[in-house]
CSV table of C-alpha atoms in Angstrom, one decimal:
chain,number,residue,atom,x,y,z
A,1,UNK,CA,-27.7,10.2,107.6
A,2,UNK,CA,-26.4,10.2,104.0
A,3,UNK,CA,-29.5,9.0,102.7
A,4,UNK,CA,-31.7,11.3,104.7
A,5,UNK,CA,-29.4,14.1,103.1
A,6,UNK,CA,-29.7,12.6,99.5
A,7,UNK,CA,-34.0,13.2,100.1
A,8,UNK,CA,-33.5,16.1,101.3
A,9,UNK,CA,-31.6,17.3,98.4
A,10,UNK,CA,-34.0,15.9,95.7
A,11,UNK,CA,-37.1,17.5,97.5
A,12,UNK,CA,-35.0,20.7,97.9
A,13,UNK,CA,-34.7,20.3,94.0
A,14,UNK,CA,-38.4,19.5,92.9
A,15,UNK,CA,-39.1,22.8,95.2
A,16,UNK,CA,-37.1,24.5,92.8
A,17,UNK,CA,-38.7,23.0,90.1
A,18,UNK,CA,-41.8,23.9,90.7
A,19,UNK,CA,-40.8,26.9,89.1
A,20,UNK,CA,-40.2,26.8,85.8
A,21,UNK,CA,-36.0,27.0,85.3
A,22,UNK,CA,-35.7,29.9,82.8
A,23,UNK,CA,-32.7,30.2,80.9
A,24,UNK,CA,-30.8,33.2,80.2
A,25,UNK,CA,-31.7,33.2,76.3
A,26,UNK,CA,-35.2,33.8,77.8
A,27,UNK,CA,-34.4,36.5,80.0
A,28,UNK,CA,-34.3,39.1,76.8
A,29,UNK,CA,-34.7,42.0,78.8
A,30,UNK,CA,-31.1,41.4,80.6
A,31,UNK,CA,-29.7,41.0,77.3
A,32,UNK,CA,-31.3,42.8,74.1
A,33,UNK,CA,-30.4,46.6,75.2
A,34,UNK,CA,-26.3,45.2,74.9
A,35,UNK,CA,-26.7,44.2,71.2
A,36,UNK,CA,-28.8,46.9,69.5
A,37,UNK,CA,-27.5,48.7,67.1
A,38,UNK,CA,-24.5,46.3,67.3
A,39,UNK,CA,-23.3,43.6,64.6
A,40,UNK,CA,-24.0,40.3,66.5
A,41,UNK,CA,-22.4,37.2,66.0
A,42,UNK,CA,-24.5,33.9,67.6
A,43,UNK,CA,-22.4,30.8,69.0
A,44,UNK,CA,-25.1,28.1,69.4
A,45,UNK,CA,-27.0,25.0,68.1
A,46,UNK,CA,-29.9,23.1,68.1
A,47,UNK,CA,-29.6,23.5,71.5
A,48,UNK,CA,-30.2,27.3,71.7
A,49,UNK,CA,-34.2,27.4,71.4
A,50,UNK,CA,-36.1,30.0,73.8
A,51,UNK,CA,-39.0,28.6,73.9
A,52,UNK,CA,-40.0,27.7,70.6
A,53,UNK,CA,-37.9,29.2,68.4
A,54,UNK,CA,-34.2,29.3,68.0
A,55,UNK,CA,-32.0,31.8,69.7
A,56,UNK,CA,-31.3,33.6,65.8
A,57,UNK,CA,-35.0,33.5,64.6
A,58,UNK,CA,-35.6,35.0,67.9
A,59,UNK,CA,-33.2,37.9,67.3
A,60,UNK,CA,-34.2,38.2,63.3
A,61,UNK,CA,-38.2,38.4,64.1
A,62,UNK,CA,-36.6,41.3,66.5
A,63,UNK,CA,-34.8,43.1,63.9
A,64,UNK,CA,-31.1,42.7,65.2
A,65,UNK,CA,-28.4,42.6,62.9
A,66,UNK,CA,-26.8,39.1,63.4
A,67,UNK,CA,-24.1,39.2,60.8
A,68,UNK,CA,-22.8,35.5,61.4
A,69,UNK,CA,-23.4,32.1,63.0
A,70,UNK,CA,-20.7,30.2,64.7
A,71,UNK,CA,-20.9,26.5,64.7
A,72,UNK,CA,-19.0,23.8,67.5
A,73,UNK,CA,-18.7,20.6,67.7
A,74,UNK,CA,-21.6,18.4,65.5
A,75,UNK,CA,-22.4,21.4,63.6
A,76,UNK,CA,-25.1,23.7,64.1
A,77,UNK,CA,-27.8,22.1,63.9
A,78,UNK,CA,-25.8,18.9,65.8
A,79,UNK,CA,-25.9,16.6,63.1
A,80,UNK,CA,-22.6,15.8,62.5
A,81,UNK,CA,-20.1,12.9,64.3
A,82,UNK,CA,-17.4,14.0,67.1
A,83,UNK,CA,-15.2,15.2,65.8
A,84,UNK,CA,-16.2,15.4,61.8
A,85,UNK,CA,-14.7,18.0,59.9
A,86,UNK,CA,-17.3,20.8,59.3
A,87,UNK,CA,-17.5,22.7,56.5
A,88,UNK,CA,-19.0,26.4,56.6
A,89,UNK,CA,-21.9,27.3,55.0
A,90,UNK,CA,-25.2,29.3,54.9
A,91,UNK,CA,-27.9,28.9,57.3
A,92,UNK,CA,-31.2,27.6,54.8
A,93,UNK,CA,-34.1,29.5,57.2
A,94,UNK,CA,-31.9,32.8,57.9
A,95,UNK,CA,-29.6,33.1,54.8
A,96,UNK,CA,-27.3,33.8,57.4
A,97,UNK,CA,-23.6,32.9,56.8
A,98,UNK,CA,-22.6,29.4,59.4
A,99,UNK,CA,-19.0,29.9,60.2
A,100,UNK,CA,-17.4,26.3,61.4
A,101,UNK,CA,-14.9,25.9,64.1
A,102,UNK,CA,-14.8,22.7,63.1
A,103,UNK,CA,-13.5,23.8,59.8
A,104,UNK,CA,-10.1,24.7,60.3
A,105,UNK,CA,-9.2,22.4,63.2
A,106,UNK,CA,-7.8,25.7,65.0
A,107,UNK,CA,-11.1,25.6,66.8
A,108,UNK,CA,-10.2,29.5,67.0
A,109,UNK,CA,-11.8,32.2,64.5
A,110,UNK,CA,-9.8,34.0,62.0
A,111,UNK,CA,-9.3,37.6,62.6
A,112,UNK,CA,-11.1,38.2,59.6
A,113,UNK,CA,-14.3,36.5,60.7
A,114,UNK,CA,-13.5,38.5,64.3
A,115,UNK,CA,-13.4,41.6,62.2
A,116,UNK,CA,-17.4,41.1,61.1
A,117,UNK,CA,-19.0,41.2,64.9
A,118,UNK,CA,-19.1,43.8,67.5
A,119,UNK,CA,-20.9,41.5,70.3
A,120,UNK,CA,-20.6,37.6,70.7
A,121,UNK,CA,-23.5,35.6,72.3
A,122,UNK,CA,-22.9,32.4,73.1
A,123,UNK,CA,-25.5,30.0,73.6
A,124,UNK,CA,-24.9,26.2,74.0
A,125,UNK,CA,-26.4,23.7,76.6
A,126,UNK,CA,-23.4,21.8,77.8
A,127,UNK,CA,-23.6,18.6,80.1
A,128,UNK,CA,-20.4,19.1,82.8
A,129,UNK,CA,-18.1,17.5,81.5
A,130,UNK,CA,-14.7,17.9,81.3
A,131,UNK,CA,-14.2,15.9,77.9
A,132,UNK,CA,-17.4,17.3,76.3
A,133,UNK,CA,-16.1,20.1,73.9
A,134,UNK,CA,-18.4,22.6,74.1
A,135,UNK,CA,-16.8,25.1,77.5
A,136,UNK,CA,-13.3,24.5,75.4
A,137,UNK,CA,-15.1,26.1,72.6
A,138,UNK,CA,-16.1,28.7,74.4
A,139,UNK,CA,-12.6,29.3,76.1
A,140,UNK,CA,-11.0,29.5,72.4
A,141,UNK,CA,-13.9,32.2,71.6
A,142,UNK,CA,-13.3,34.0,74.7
A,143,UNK,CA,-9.6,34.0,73.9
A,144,UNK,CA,-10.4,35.6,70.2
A,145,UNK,CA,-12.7,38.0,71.9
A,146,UNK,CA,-9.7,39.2,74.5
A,147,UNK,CA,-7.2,39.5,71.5
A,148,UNK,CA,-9.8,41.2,69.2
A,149,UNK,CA,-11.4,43.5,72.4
A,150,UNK,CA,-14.9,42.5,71.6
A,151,UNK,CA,-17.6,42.1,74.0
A,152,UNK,CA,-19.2,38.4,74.5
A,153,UNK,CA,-22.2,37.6,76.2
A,154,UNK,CA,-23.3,34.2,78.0
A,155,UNK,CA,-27.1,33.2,78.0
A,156,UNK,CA,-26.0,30.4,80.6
A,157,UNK,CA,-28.2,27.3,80.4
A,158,UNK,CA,-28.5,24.8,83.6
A,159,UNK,CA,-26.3,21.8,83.9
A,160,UNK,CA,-28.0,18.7,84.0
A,161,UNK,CA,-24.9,17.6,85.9
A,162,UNK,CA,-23.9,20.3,87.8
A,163,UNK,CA,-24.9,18.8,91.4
A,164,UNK,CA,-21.8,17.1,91.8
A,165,UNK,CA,-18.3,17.3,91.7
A,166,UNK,CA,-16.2,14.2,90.7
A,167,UNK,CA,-13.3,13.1,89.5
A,168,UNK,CA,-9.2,14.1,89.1
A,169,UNK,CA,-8.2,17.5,88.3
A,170,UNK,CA,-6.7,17.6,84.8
A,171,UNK,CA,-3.0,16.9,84.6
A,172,UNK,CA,-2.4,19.6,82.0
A,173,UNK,CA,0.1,17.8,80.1
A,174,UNK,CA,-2.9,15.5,78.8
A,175,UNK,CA,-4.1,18.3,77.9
A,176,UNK,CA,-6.2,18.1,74.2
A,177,UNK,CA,-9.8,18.6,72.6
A,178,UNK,CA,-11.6,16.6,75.5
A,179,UNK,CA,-9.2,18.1,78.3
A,180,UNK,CA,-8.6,22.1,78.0
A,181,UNK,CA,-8.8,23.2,81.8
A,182,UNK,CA,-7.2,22.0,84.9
A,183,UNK,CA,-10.7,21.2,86.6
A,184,UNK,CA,-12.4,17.8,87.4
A,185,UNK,CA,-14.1,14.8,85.0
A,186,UNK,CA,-17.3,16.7,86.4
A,187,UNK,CA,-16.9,20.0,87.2
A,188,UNK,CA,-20.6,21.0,88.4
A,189,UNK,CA,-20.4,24.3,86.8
A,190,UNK,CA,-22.5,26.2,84.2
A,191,UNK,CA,-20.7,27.5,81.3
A,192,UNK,CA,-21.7,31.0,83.0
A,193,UNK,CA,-20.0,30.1,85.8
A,194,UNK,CA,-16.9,28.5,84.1
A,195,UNK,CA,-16.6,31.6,82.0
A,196,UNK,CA,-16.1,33.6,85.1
A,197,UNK,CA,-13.9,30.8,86.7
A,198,UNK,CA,-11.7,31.5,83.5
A,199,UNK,CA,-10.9,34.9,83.5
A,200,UNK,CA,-10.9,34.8,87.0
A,201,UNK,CA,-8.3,32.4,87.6
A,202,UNK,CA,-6.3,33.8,84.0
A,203,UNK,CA,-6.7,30.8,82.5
A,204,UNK,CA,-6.6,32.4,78.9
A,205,UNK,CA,-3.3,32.4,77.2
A,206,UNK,CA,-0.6,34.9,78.5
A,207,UNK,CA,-3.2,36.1,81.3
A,208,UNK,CA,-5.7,37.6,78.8
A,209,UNK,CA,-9.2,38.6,80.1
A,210,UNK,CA,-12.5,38.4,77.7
A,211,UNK,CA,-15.3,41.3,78.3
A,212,UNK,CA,-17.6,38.9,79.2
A,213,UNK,CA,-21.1,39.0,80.6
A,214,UNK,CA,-23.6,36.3,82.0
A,215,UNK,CA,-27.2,36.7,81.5
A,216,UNK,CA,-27.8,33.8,84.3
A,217,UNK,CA,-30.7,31.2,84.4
A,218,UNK,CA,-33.2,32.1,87.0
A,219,UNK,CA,-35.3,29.3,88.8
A,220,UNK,CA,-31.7,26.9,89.5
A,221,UNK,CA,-29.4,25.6,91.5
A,222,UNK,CA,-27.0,23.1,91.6
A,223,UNK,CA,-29.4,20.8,93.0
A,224,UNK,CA,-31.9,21.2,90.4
A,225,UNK,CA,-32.6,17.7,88.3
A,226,UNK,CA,-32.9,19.9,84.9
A,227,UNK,CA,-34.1,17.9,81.9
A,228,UNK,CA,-32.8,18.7,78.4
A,229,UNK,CA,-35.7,20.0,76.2
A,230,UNK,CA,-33.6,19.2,73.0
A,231,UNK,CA,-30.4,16.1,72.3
A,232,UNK,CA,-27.4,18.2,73.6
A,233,UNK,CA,-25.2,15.5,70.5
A,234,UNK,CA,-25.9,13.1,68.8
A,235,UNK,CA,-25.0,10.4,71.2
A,236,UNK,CA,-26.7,12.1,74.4
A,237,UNK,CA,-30.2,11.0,72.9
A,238,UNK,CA,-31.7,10.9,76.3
A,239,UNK,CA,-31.6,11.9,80.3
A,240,UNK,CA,-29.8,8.5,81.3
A,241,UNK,CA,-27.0,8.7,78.3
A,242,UNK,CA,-26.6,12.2,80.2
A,243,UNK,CA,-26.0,11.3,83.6
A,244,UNK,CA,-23.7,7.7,82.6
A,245,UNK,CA,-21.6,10.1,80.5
A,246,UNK,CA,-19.1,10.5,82.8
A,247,UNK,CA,-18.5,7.3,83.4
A,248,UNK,CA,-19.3,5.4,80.4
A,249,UNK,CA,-16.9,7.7,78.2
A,250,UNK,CA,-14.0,6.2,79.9
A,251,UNK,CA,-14.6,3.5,77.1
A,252,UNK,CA,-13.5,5.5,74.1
A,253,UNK,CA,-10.0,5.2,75.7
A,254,UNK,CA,-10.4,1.4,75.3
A,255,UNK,CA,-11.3,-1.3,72.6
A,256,UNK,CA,-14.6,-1.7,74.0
A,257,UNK,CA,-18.2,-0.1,72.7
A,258,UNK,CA,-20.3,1.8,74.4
A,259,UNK,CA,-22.8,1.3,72.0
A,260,UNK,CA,-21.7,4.0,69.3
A,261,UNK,CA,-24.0,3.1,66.0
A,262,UNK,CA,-26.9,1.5,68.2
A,263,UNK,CA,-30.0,3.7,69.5
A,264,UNK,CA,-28.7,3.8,73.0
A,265,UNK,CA,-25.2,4.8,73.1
A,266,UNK,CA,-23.4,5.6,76.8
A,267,UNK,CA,-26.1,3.0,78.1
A,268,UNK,CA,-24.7,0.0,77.3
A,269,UNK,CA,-20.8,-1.6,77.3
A,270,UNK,CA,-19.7,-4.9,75.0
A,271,UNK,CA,-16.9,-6.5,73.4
A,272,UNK,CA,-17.4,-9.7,70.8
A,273,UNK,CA,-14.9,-11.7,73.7
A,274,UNK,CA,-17.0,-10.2,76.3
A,275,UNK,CA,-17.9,-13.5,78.8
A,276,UNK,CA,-20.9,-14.8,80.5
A,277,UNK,CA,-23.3,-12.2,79.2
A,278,UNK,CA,-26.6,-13.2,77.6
A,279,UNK,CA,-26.9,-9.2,76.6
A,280,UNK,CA,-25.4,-8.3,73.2
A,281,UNK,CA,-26.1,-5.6,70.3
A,282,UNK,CA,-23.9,-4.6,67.2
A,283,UNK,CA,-22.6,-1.2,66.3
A,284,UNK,CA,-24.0,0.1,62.8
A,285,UNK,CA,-23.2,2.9,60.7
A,286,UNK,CA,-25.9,5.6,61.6
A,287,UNK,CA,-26.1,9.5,61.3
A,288,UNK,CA,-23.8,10.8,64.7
A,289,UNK,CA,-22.1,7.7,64.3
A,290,UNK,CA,-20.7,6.6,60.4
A,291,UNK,CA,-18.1,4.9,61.7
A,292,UNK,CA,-18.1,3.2,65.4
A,293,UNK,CA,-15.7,1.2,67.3
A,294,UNK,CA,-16.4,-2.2,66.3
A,295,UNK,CA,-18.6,-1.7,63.7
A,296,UNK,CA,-20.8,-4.8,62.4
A,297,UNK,CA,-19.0,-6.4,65.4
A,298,UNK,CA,-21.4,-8.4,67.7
A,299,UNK,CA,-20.8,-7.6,71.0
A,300,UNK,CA,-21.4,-9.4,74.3
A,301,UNK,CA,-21.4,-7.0,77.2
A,302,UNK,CA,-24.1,-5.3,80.3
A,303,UNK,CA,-27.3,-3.1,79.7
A,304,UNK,CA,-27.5,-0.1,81.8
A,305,UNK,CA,-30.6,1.2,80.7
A,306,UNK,CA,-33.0,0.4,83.5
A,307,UNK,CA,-30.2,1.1,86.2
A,308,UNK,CA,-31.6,3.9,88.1
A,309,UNK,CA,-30.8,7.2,87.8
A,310,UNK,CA,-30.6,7.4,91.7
A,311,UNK,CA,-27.8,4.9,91.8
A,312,UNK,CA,-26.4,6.9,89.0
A,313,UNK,CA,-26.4,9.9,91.2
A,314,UNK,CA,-25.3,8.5,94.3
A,315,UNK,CA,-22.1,6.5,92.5
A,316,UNK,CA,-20.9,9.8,90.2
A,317,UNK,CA,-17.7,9.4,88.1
A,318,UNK,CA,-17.7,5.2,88.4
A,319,UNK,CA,-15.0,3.5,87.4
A,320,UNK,CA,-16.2,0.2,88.6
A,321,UNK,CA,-18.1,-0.2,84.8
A,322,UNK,CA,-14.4,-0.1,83.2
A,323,UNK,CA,-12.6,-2.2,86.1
A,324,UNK,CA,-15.5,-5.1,85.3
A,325,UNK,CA,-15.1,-4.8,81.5
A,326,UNK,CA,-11.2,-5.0,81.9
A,327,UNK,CA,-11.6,-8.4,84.4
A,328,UNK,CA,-13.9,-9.9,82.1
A,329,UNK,CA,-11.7,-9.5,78.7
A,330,UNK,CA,-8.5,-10.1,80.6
A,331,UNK,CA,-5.6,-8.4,78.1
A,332,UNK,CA,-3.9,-6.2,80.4
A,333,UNK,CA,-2.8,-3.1,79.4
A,334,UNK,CA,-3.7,-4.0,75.2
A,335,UNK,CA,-7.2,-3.3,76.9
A,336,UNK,CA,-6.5,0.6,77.1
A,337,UNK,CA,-5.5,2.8,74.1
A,338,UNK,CA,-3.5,6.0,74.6
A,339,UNK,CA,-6.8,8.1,74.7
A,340,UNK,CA,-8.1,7.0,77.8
A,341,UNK,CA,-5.0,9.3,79.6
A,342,UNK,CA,-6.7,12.3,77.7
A,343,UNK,CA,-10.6,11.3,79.0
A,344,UNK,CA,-9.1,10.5,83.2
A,345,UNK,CA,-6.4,13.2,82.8
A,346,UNK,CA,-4.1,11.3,84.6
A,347,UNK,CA,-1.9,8.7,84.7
A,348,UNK,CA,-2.4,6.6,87.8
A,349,UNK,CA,-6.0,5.4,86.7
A,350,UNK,CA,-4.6,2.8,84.2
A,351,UNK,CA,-2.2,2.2,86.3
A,352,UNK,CA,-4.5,1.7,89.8
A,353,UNK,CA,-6.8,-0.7,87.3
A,354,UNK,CA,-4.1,-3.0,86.4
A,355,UNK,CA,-2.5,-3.3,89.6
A,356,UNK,CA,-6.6,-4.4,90.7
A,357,UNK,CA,-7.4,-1.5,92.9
A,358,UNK,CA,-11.2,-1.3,93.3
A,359,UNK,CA,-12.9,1.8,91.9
A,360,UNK,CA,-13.6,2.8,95.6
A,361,UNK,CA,-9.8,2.6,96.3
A,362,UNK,CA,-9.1,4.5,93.0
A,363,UNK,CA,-11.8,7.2,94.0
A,364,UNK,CA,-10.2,8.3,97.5
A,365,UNK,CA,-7.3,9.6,95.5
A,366,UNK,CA,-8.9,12.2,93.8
A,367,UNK,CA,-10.8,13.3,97.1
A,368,UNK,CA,-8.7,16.1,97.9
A,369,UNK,CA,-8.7,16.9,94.3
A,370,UNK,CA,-12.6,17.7,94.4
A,371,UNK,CA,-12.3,19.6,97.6
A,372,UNK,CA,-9.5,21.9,96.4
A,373,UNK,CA,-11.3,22.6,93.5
A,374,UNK,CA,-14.8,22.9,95.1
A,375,UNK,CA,-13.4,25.8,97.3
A,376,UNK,CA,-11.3,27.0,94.5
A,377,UNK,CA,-14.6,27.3,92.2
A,378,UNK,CA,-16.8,29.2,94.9
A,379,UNK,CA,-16.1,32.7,94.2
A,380,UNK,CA,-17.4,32.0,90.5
A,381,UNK,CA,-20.9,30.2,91.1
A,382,UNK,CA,-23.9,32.2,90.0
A,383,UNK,CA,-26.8,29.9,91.5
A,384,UNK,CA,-27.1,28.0,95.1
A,385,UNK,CA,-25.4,24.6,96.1
């Protein structure tokens, strides 16, 4: 029955396909009468391109006044490492002025930058993660927005994980950079959706509410298999990094690779004491990735490059990758560092690992977690699950 349900689902989600997704950058006529006449300010990427042009060559060639670019995470054109400290500076093809929230380390804009705009639009393709930075980004910017009363606007993009919810719900006393909401490792939201979720929920500080609009994607649901026309990072280089994110980022909470510095990182696990495995590669310094876990470090470890991305769908948020690599290299709790609470969000993973619960066993406990937050969600969604 499950497996009759899992084709359904896909076939349901090629039918979709069919038609072309559009995203809500494209859908200009939803969106261009709000910021005319207006001083815009652009939150996006290299990931903001309507068709074939960026987001702010779109609006230039169309005569609006964008006064400023802010930059997330990588930078905006997504060259830079996670994390990196990014400086501001001026857009080469525009002349106009990049403002970093990366900068600072505030991740917030200061109220004289807030002084410059009358509109926000934000435009970033995100992956559904909760440890991927870009929706915290945008909750810091609708947060600036609410104290500063200007208006934002959401050209939502698809989630090429949005048709599934996994994982626990943030305890928020992990909260940090890669855990800023109390929602799941994979939330299965758009950053539309999660915008609404947000001020509907008050989850800005003291109960503040952004003027926010969504310009929604047409052509999607949550069971659309959406490909990403452009790198959402520099170490998402491809569809399967994408979809063994959520469980392969569990290893920058321990002292093993995931193949940071190679040409196929979040595919691939290794340790130089890794045993029995024929597999190995060695972590460089590369642009996205200048200084890796074990760098120059032969590792020994498993390639999950040709696993497919069926499996990958049907296991979600697996913990059994992590559980095998913590067998295998048998030091107890040395395995771990005190950033894999902030990934998980919790504190009875590590603890369910050591003690040798499987990943199944592990999983059941966040059951009710997914179903409390799957109802709690509802209200918000934009497109069909």
């Amino acid at each position: 029955m499950k497996k009759i349900l899992f084709i359904a689902l896909i076939l349901s989600s090629i039918a979709v396909q069919a038609q072309t997704v559009k995203v809500g950058a494209e859908i200009t006529d939803a969106y261009f009468p709000l910021i005319r006449g207006k001083r815009v300010a652009v939150m996006s990427n290299q990931t903001g391109r309507v068709g074939n042009e960026h987001l702010v060559d779109l609006l230039i060639r169309n005569k609006f006044n964008v006064v400023g670019i802010f930059s997330p995470e990588h930078g905006f054109r997504g060259t830079a490492d996670a994390g990196e400290h990014v400086a501001n500076s001026v857009d080469e093809k525009t002349g106009v002025p990049v403002w970093s929230l990366y900068g600072s380390g505030s991740g917030k804009p200061s109220a004289d930058k807030m002084e410059k705009f009358d509109v926000l639009l934000f435009d970033l393709q995100d992956v559904g993660l909760r440890f991927y930075t870009y929706y915290a980004s945008m909750a810091r910017l609708m947060d600036a927005c609410a104290e500063h009363s200007k208006k934002m606007i959401v050209l939502d993009r698809p989630n090429p994980n949005g048709f599934f919810v996994d994982g626990p719900i943030l305890d928020m006393k992990h909260k940090s950079g890669v855990g800023w909401l109390p929602i799941p490792v994979v939330h299965g939201m758009t950053l539309g959706e999660l915008a609404l979720m947000i001020n509907g929920e008050k989850w800005l500080p003291q109960g503040r509410i952004c003027d926010v609009t969504v310009i929604p994607c047409q052509n999607y649901t949550h069971q659309t298999r959406y490909e990403l026309p452009v790198a959402p990072s520099p170490n998402l280089p491809n569809t399967q990094s994408i979809y063994l994110y959520p469980s392969t980022c569990l290893f920058e909470g321990t002292v093993v690779s995931l193949g940071r510095g190679t040409s196929f990182p979040f595919q691939v696990y290794g340790h130089p004491d890794y045993k029995g495995s024929d597999f190995s590669f060695t972590p460089r310094s590369v642009p996205g990735a200048k200084n890796p876990p074990l760098l120059n470090k032969k590792c020994y470890g498993v390639d999950l490059r040709n696993v497919s991305q069926e499996y990958i769908w049907e296991n979600g948020f697996d913990l059994s990758y992590v559980i095998d690599a913590y067998k295998n290299l048998k030091m107890g709790d040395k395995f771990f560092t005190g950033f894999f609470e902030k990934l998980v969000g919790v504190d009875y993973i590590r603890q369910d690992i050591i003690a040798g619960k499987s990943a199944q066993e592990i999983k059941d406990k966040w059951y009710c977690d997914v179903v409390k937050f799957k109802q709690q969600r509802r209200p918000y969604l934009l497109y069909g699950e």
